[in-house]
Short mmCIF file of C-alpha atoms in Angstrom, two decimals:
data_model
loop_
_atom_site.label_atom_id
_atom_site.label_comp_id
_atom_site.label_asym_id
_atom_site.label_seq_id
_atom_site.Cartn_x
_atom_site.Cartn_y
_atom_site.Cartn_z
CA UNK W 1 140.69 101.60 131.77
CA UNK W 2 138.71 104.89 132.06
CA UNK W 3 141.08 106.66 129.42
CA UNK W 4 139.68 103.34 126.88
CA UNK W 5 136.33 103.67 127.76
CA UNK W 6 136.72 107.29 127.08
CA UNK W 7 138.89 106.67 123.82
CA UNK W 8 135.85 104.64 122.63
CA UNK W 9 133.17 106.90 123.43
CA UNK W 10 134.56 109.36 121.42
CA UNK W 11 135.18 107.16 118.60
CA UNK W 12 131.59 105.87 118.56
CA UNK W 13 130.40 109.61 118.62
CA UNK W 14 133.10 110.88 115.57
CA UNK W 15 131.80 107.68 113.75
CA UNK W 16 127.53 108.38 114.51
CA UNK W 17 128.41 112.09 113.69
CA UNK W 18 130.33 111.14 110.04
CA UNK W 19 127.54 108.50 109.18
CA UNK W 20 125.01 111.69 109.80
CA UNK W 21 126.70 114.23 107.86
CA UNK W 22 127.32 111.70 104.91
CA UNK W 23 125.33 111.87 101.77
CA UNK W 24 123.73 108.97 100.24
CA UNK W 25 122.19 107.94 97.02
CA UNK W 26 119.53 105.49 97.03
CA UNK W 27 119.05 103.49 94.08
CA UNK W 28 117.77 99.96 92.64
CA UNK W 29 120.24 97.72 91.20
CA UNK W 30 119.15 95.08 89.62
CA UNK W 31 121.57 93.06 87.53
CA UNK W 32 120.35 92.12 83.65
CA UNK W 33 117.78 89.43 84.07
CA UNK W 34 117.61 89.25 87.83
CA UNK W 35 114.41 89.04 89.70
CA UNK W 36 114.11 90.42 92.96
CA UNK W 37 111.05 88.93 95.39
CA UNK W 38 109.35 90.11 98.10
CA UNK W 39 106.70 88.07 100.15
CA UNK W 40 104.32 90.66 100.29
CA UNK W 41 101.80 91.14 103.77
CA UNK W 42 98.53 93.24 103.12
CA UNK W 43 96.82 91.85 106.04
CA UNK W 44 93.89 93.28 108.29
CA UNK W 45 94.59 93.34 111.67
CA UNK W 46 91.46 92.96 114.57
CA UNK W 47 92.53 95.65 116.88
CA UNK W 48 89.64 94.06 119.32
CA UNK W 49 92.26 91.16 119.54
CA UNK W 50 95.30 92.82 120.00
CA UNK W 51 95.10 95.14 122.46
CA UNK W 52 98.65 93.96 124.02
CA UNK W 53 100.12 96.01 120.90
CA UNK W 54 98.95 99.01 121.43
CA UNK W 55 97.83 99.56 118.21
CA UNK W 56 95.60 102.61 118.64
CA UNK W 57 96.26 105.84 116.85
CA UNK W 58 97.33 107.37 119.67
CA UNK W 59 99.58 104.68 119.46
CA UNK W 60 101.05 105.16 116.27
CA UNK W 61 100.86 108.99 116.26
CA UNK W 62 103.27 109.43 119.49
CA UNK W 63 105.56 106.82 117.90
CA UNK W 64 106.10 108.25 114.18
CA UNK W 65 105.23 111.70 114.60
CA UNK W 66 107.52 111.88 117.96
CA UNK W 67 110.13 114.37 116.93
CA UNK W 68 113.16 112.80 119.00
CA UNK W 69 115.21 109.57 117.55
CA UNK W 70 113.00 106.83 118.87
CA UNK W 71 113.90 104.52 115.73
CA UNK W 72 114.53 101.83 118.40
CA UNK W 73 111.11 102.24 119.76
CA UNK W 74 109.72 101.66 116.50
CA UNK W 75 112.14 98.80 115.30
CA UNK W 76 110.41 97.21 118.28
CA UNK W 77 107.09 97.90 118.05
CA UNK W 78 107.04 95.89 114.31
CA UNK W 79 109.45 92.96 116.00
CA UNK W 80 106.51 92.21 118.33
CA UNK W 81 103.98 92.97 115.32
CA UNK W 82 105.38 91.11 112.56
CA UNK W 83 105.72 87.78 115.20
CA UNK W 84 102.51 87.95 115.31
CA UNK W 85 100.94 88.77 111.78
CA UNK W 86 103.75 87.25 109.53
CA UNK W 87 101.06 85.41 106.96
CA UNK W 88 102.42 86.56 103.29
CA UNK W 89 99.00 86.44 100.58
CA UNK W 90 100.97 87.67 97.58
CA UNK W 91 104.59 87.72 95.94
CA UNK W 92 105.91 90.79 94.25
CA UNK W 93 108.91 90.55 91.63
CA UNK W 94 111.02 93.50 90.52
CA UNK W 95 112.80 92.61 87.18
CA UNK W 96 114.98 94.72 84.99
CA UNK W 97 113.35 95.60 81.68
CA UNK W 98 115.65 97.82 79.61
CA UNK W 99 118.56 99.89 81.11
CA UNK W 100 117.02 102.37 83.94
CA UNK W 101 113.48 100.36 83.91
CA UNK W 102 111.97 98.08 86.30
CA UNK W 103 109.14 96.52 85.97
CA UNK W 104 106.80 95.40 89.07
CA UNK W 105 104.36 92.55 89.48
CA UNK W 106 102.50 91.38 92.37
CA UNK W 107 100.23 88.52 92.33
CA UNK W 108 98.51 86.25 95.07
CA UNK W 109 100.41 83.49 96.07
CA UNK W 110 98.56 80.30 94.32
CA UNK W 111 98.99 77.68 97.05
CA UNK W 112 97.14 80.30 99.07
CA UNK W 113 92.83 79.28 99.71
CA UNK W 114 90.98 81.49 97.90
CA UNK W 115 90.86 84.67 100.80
CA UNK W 116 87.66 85.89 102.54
CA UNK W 117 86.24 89.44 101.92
CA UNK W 118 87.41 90.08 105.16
CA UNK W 119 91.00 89.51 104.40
CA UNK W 120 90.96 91.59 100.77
CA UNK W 121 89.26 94.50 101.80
CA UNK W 122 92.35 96.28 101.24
CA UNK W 123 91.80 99.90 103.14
CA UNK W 124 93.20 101.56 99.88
CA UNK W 125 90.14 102.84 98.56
CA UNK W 126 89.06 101.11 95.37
CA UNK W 127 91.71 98.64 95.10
CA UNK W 128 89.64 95.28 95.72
CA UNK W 129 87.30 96.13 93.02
CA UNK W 130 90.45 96.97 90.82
CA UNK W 131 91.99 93.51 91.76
CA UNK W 132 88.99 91.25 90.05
CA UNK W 133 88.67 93.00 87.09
CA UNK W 134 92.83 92.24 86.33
CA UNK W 135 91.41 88.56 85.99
CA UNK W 136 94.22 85.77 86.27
CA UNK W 137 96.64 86.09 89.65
CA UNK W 138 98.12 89.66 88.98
CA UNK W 139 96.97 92.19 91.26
CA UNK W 140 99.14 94.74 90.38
CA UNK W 141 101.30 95.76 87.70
CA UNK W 142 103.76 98.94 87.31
CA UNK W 143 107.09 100.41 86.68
CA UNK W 144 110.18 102.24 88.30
CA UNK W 145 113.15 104.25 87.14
CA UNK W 146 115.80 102.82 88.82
CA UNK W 147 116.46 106.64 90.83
CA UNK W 148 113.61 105.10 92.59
CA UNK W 149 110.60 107.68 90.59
CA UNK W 150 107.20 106.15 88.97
CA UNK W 151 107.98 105.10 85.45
CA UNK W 152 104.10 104.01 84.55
CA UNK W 153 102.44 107.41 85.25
CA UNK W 154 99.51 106.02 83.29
CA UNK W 155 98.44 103.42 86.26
CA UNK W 156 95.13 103.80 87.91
CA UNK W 157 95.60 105.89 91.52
CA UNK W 158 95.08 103.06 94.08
CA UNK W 159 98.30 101.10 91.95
CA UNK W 160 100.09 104.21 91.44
CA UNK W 161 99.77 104.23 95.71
CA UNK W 162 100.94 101.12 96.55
CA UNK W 163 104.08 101.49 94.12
CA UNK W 164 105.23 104.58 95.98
CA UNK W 165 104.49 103.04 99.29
CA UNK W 166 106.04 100.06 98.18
CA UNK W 167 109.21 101.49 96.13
CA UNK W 168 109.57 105.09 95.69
CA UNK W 169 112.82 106.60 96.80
CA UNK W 170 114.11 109.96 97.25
CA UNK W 171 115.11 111.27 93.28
CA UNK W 172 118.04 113.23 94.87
CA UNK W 173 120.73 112.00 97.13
CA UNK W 174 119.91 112.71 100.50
CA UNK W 175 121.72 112.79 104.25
CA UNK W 176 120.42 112.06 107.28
CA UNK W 177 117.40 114.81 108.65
CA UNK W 178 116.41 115.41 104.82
CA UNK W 179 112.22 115.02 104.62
CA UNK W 180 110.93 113.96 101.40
CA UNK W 181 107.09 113.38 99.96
CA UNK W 182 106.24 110.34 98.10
CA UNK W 183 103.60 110.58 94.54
CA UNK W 184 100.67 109.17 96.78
CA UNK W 185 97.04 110.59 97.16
CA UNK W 186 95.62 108.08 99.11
CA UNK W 187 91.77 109.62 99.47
CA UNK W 188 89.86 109.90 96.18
CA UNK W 189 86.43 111.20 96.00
CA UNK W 190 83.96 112.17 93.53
CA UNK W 191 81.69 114.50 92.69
CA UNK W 192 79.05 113.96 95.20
CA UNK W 193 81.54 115.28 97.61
CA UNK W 194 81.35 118.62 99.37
CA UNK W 195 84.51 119.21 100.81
CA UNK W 196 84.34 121.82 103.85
CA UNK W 197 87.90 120.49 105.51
CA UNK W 198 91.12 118.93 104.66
CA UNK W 199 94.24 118.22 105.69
CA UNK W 200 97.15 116.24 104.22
CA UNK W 201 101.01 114.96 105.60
CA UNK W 202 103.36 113.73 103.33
CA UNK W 203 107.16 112.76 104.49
CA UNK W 204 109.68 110.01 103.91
CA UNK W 205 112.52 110.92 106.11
CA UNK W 206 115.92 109.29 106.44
CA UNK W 207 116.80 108.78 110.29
CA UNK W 208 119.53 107.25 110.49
CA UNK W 209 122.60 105.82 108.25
CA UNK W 210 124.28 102.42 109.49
CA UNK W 211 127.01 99.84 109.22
CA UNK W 212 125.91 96.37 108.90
CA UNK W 213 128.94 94.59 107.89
CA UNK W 214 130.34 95.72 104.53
CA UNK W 215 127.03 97.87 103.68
CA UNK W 216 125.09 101.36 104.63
CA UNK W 217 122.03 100.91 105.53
CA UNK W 218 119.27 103.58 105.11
CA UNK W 219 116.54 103.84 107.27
CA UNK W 220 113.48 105.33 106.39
CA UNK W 221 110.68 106.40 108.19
CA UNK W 222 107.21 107.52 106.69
CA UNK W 223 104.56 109.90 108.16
CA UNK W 224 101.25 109.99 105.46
CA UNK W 225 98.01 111.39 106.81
CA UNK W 226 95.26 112.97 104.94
CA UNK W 227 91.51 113.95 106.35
CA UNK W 228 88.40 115.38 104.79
CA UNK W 229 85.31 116.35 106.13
CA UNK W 230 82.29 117.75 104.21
CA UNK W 231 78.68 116.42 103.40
CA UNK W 232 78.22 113.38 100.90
CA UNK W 233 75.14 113.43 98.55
CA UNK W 234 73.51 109.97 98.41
CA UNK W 235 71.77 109.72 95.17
CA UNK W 236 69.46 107.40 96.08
CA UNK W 237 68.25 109.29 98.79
CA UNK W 238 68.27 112.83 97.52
CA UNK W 239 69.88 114.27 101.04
CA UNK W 240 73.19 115.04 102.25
CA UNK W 241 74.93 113.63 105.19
CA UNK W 242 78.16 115.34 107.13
CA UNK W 243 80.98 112.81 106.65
CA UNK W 244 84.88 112.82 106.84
CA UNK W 245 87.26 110.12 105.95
CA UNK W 246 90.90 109.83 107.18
CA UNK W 247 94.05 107.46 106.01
CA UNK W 248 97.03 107.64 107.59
CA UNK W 249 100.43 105.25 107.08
CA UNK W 250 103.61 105.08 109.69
CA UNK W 251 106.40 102.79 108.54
CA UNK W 252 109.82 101.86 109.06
CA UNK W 253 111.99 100.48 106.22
CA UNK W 254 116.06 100.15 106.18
CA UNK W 255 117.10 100.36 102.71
CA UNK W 256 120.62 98.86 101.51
CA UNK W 257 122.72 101.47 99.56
CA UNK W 258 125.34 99.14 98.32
CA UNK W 259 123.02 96.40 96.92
CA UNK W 260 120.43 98.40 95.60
CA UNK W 261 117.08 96.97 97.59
CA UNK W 262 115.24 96.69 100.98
CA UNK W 263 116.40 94.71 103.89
CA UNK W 264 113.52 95.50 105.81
CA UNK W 265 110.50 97.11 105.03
CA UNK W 266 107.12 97.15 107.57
CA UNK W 267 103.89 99.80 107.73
CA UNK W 268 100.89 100.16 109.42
CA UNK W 269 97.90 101.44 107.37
CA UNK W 270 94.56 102.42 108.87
CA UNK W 271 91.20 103.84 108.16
CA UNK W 272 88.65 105.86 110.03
CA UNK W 273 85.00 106.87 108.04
CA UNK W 274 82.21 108.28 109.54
CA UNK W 275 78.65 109.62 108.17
CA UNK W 276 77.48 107.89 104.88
CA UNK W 277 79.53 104.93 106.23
CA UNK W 278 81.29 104.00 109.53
CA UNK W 279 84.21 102.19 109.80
CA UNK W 280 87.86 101.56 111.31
CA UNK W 281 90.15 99.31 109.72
CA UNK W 282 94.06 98.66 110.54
CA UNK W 283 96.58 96.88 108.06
CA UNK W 284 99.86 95.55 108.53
CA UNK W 285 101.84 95.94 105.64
CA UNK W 286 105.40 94.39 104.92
CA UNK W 287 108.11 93.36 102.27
CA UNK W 288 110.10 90.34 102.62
CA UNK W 289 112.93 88.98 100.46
CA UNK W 290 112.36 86.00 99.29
#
């Protein structure tokens, strides 16, 4: 019996160790004419509420910028999340346009009551404001090579954002350990900004390779961070104020090499502003198929 167990051991460790050396190229493949859907989840989360998460940055900082493989940790940590905050505002389709191009469309889901300000503040700065002036349901509107890179360079920033968040993979093949940065820029500020401070993170890294079944599953994690701090000139008051502004997103998302798509994708976003305005927003973000 202890010559098995010990058989097995090994095996499972020879197996782990080939799935970690093996490289992988991550790719959507979408057949002619076939729609891919995702309920989408952009929803604000009252921290004040749900303490029993532990959904402080603290929180989130020891889990995703831990250096040791706590995947399982984390897989956890959104299984008790998404049971919670599982409500899905919008639908997003990926669709095949010509060879190599897919197009991406995400609009509010119409049986839906019209939302409260509360729940469309979306913490990506700008993008509310960008929403109403699409008119009709479409709130956002884009496109992706199928290697996984931003096909409509030409979007406005906050869009261009959420389609990396959302879809961007790695352009080159990749193995497990290999750190990539996705085409975000998630703080945007204007000329009425003195900046005295900053500070920026930017990886996508693949963690871990997996059998489920007949398929390799990818699993991705992301660390995005960026801070600023400087004084902000209020026109209408003619002074300066000291203010900084930080984003950060942590998410976990398995990726399925053989079919081409996610099979799970979940993200926290939050927000922290002080000085010409205060505030400190969380947002659970998710892809479903449909």
């Amino acid at each position: 019996m202890k010559l098995a167990a010990t058989c097995i051991a090994i095996l499972l460790i020879v197996t782990a160790s080939a799935q970690n050396g093996k490289t992988v190229s991550l790719r959507w493949k979408l057949q002619p004419r076939e729609i891919l859907n995702f309920k989408t989840v952009m929803l604000n989360i009252d921290t004040s509420k749900a303490r029993e998460f532990s959904l402080g940055p603290d929180r989130l900082s020891g889990l995703f910028g831990n250096t040791i493989d706590n995947t399982n940790e984390i897989r956890q940590f959104f299984s008790t999340i998404n049971s919670s905050f599982a409500k899905a505002d919008f639908n997003t389709k990926l669709s095949e346009n010509t060879n190599g191009i897919i197009d991406i469309e995400m609009d509010k889901k119409e049986e839906e009551a019209p939302a409260s300000k509360k729940d469309t503040d979306n913490i990506i700065t700008g993008f509310p404001k960008m929403m109403k002036k699409l008119g009709g349901n479409v709130m956002l509107r884009g496109a992706l090579n199928d290697d996984g890179s931003i096909q409509s360079f030409y979007v406005k920033n906050d869009q261009k954002n959420l389609i990396a968040i959302f879809f961007e993979l790695p352009h080159n093949d990749v193995k497990v350990g290999d750190i990539w940065p996705l085409a975000v820029n998630l703080i945007s500020m204007d000329q009425n900004f003195t900046c005295d401070t900053s500070f920026k993170k930017n990886t996508c890294k693949l963690v871990e390779l997996k059998k489920a079944g007949n398929e390799t599953i990818a699993v991705l994690r992301y660390d995005l961070g960026e801070y600023i701090s400087g004084d902000y000139y209020s026109a209408s008051t003619g002074t300066s104020k000291k203010s900084t502004l930080k984003m950060t997103y942590n998410g976990l998302a398995e990726f399925s090499v053989e079919k081409g798509r996610w099979a799970t994708y979940n993200g926290i976003m939050t927000l922290r502003t002080t000085g010409i305005s205060t505030a400190a927003t969380m947002q659970k973000i998710a892809l479903t198929a449909d």
